Tab-separated table of N, CA and C in Angstrom:
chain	number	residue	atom	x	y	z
A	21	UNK	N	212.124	237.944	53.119
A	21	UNK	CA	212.123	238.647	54.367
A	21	UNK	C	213.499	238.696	54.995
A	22	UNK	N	214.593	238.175	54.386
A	22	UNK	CA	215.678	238.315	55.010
A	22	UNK	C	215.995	237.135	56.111
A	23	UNK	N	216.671	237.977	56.965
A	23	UNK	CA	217.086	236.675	58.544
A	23	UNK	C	216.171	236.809	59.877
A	24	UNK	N	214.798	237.717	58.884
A	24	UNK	CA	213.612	237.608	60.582
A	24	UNK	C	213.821	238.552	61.035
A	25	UNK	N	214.691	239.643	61.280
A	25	UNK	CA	214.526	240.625	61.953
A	25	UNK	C	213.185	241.434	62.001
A	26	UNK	N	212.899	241.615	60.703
A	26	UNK	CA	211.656	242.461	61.101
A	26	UNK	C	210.792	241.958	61.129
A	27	UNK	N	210.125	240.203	61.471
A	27	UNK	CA	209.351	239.424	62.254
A	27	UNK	C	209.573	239.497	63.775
A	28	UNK	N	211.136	239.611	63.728
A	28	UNK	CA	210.869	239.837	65.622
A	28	UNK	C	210.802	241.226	66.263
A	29	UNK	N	210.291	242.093	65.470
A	29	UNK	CA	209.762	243.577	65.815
A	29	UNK	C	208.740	243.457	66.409
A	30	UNK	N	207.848	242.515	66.011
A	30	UNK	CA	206.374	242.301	66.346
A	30	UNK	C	206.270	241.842	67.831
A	31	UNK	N	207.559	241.114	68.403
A	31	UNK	CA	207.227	240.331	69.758
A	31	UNK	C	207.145	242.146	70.651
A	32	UNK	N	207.035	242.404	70.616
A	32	UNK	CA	206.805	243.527	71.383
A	32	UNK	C	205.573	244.583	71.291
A	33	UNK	N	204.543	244.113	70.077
A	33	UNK	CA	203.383	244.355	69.901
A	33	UNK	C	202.124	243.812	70.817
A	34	UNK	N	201.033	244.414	70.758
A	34	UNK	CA	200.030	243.883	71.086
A	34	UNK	C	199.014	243.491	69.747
A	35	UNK	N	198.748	244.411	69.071
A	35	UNK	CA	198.154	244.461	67.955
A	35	UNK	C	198.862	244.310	66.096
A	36	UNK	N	198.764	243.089	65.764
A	36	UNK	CA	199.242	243.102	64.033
A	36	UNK	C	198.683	242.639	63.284
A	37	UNK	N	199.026	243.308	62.824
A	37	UNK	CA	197.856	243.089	61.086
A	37	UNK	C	198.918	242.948	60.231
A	38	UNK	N	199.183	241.938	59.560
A	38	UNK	CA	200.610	241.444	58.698
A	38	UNK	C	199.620	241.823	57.491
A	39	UNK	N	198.168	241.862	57.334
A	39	UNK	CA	197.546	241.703	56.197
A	39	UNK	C	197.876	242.539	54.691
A	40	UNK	N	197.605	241.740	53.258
A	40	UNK	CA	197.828	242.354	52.113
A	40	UNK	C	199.318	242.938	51.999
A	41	UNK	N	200.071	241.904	52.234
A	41	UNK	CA	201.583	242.564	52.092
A	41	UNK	C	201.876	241.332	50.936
A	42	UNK	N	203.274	241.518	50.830
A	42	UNK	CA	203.895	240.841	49.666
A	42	UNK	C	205.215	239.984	50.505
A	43	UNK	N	204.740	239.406	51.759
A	43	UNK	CA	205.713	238.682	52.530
A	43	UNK	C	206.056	237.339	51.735
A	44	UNK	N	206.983	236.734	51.661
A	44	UNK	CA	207.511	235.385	51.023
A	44	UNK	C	207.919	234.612	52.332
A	45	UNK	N	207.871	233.530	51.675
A	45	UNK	CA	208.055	232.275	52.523
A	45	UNK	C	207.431	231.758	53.878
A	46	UNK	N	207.618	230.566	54.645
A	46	UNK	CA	206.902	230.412	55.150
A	46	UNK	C	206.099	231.050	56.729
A	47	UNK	N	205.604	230.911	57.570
A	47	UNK	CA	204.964	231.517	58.176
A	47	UNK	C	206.407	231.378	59.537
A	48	UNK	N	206.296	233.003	60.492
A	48	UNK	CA	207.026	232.839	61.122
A	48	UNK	C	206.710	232.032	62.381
A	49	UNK	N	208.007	231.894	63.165
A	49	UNK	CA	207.293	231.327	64.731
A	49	UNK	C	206.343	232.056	65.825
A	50	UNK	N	205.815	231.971	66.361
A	50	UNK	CA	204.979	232.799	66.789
A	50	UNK	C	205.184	232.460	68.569
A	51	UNK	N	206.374	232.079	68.729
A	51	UNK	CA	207.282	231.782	70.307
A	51	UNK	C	207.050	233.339	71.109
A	52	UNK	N	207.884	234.293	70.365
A	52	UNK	CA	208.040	235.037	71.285
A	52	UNK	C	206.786	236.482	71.013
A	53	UNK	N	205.817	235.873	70.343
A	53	UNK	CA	204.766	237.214	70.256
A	53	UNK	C	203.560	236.650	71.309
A	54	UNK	N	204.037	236.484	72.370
A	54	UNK	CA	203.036	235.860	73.177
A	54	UNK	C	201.759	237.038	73.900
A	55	UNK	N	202.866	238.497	73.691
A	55	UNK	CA	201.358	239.579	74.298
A	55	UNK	C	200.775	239.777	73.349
A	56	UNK	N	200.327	239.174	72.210
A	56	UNK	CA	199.521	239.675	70.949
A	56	UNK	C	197.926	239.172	71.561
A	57	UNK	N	197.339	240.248	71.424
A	57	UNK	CA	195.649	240.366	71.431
A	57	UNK	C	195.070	240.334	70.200
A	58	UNK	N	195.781	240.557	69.160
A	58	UNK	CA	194.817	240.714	67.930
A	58	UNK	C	196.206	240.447	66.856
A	59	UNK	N	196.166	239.423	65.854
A	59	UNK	CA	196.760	238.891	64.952
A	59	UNK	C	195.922	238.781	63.109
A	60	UNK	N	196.097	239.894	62.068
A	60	UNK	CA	195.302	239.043	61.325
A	60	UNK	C	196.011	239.009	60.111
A	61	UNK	N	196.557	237.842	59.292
A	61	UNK	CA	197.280	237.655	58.544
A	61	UNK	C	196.651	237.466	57.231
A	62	UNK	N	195.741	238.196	56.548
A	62	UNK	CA	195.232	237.849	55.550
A	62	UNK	C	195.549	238.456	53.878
A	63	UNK	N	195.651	237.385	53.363
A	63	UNK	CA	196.529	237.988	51.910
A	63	UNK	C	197.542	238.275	52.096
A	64	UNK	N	198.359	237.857	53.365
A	64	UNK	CA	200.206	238.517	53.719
A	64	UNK	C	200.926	237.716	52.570
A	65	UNK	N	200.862	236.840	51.868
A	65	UNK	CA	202.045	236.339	51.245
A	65	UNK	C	202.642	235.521	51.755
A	66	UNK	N	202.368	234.923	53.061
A	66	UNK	CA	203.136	234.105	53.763
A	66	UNK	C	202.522	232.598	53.210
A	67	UNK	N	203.412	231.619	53.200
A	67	UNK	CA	203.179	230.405	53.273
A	67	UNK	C	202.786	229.286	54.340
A	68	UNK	N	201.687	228.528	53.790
A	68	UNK	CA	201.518	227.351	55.259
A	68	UNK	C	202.363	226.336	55.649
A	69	UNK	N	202.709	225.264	56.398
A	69	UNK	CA	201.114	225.150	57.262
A	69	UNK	C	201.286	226.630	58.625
A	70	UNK	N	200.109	226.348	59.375
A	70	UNK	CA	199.942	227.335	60.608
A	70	UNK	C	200.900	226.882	61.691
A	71	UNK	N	201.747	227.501	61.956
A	71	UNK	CA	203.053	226.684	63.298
A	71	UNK	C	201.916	226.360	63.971
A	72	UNK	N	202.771	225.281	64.668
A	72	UNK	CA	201.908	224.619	66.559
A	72	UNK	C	202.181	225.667	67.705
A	73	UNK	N	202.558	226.744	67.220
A	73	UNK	CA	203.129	227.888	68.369
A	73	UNK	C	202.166	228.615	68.345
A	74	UNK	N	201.155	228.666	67.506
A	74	UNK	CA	200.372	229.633	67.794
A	74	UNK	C	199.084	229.602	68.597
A	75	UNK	N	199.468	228.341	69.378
A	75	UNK	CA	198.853	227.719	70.591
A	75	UNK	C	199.564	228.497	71.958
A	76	UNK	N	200.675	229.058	71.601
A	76	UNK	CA	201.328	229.501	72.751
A	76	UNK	C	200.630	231.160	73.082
A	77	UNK	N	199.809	232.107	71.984
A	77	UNK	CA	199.530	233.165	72.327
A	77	UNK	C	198.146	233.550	72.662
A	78	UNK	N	198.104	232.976	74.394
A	78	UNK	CA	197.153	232.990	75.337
A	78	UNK	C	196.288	233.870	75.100
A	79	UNK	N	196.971	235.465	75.272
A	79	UNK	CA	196.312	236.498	75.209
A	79	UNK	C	195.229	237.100	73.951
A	80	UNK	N	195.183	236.332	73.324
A	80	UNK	CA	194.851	236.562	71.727
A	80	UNK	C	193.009	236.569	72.050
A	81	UNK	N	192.701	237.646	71.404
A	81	UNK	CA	190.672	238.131	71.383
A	81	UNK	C	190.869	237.892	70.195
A	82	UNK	N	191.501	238.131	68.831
A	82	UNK	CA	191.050	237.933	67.713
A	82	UNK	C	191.792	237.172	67.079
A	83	UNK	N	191.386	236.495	66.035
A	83	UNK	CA	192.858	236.230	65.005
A	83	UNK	C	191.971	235.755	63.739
A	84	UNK	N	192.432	236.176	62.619
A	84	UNK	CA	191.984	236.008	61.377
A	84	UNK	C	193.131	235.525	60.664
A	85	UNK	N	193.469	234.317	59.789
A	85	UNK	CA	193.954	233.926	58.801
A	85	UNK	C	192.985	233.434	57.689
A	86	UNK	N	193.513	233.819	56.597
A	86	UNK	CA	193.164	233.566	55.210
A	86	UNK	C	194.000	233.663	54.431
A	87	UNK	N	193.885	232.866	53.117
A	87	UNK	CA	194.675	233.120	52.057
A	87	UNK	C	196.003	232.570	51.967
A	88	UNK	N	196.689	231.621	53.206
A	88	UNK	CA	197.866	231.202	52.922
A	88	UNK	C	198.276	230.716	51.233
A	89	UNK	N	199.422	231.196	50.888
A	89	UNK	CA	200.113	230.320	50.051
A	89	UNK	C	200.378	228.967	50.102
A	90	UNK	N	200.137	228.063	48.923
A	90	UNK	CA	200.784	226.641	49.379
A	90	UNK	C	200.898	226.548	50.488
A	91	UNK	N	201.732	225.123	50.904
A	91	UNK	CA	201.930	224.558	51.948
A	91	UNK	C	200.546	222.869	52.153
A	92	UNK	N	200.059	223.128	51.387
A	92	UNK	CA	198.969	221.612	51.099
A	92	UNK	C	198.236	221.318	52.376
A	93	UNK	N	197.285	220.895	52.280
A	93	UNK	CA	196.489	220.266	53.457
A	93	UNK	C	197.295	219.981	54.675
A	94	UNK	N	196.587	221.065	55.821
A	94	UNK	CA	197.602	220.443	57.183
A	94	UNK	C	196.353	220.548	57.888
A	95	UNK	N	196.351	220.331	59.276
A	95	UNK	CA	195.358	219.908	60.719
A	95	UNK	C	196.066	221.831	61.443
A	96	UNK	N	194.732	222.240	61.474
A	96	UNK	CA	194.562	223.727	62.553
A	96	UNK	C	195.029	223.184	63.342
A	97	UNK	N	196.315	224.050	64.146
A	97	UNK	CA	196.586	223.659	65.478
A	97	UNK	C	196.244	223.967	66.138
A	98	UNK	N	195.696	223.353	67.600
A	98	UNK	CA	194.816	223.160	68.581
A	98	UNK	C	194.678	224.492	69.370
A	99	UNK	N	193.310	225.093	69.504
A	99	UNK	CA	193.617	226.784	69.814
A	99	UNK	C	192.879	226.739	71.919
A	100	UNK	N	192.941	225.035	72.271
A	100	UNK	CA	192.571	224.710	73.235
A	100	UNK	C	192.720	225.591	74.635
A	101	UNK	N	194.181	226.327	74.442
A	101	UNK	CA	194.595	227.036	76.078
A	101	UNK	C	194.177	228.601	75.968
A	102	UNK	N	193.587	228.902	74.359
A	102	UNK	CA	192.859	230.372	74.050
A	102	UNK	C	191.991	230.783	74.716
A	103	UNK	N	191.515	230.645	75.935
A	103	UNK	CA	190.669	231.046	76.645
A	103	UNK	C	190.198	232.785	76.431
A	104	UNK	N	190.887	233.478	76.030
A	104	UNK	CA	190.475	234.711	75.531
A	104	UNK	C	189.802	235.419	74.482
A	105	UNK	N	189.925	234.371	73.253
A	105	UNK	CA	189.328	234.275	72.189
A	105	UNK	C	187.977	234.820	71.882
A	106	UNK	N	187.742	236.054	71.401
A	106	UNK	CA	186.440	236.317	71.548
A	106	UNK	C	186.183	236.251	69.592
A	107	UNK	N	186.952	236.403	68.811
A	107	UNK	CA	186.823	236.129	67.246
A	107	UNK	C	187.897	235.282	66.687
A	108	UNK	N	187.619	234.534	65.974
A	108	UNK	CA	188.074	233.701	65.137
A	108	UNK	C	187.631	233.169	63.681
């Protein structure tokens, strides 16, 4: 993916679907995509574990992950302040 640039295209989204791409390496930060309502990363190619940042995107009704690459047994980070969450 290069130096992230076109991961930080997305902070200005509401809606992404990273899904069925051929992304490498590991998963980005998810700091500054905080207006995302709907996230679903499935079959992207990206590697685990799931950042602890993705506790930071309040606004989020959906989010689907599946399929990470490697990255070995880690602990879901805590989706506690998601109060919006209507799928998961």
């Amino acid at each position: 993916m290069g130096d992230g640039a076109p991961m930080e295209a997305v902070a200005g989204w509401a809606d992404s679907s990273l899904s069925s791409n051929s992304f490498t390496g590991k998963l980005p930060s998810f700091q500054s995509w905080k207006q995302l309502e709907k996230l679903e990363l499935e079959a992207s190619g990206f590697e685990g574990p799931i950042p602890r940042d993705i506790s930071l995107l309040r606004n989020l009704t959906e989010l689907r992950i599946t399929d990470l690459n490697g990255g070995g047994p880690s602990d879901f980070p805590s989706l506690d302040g998601m109060t919006k969450m209507q799928n998961l």
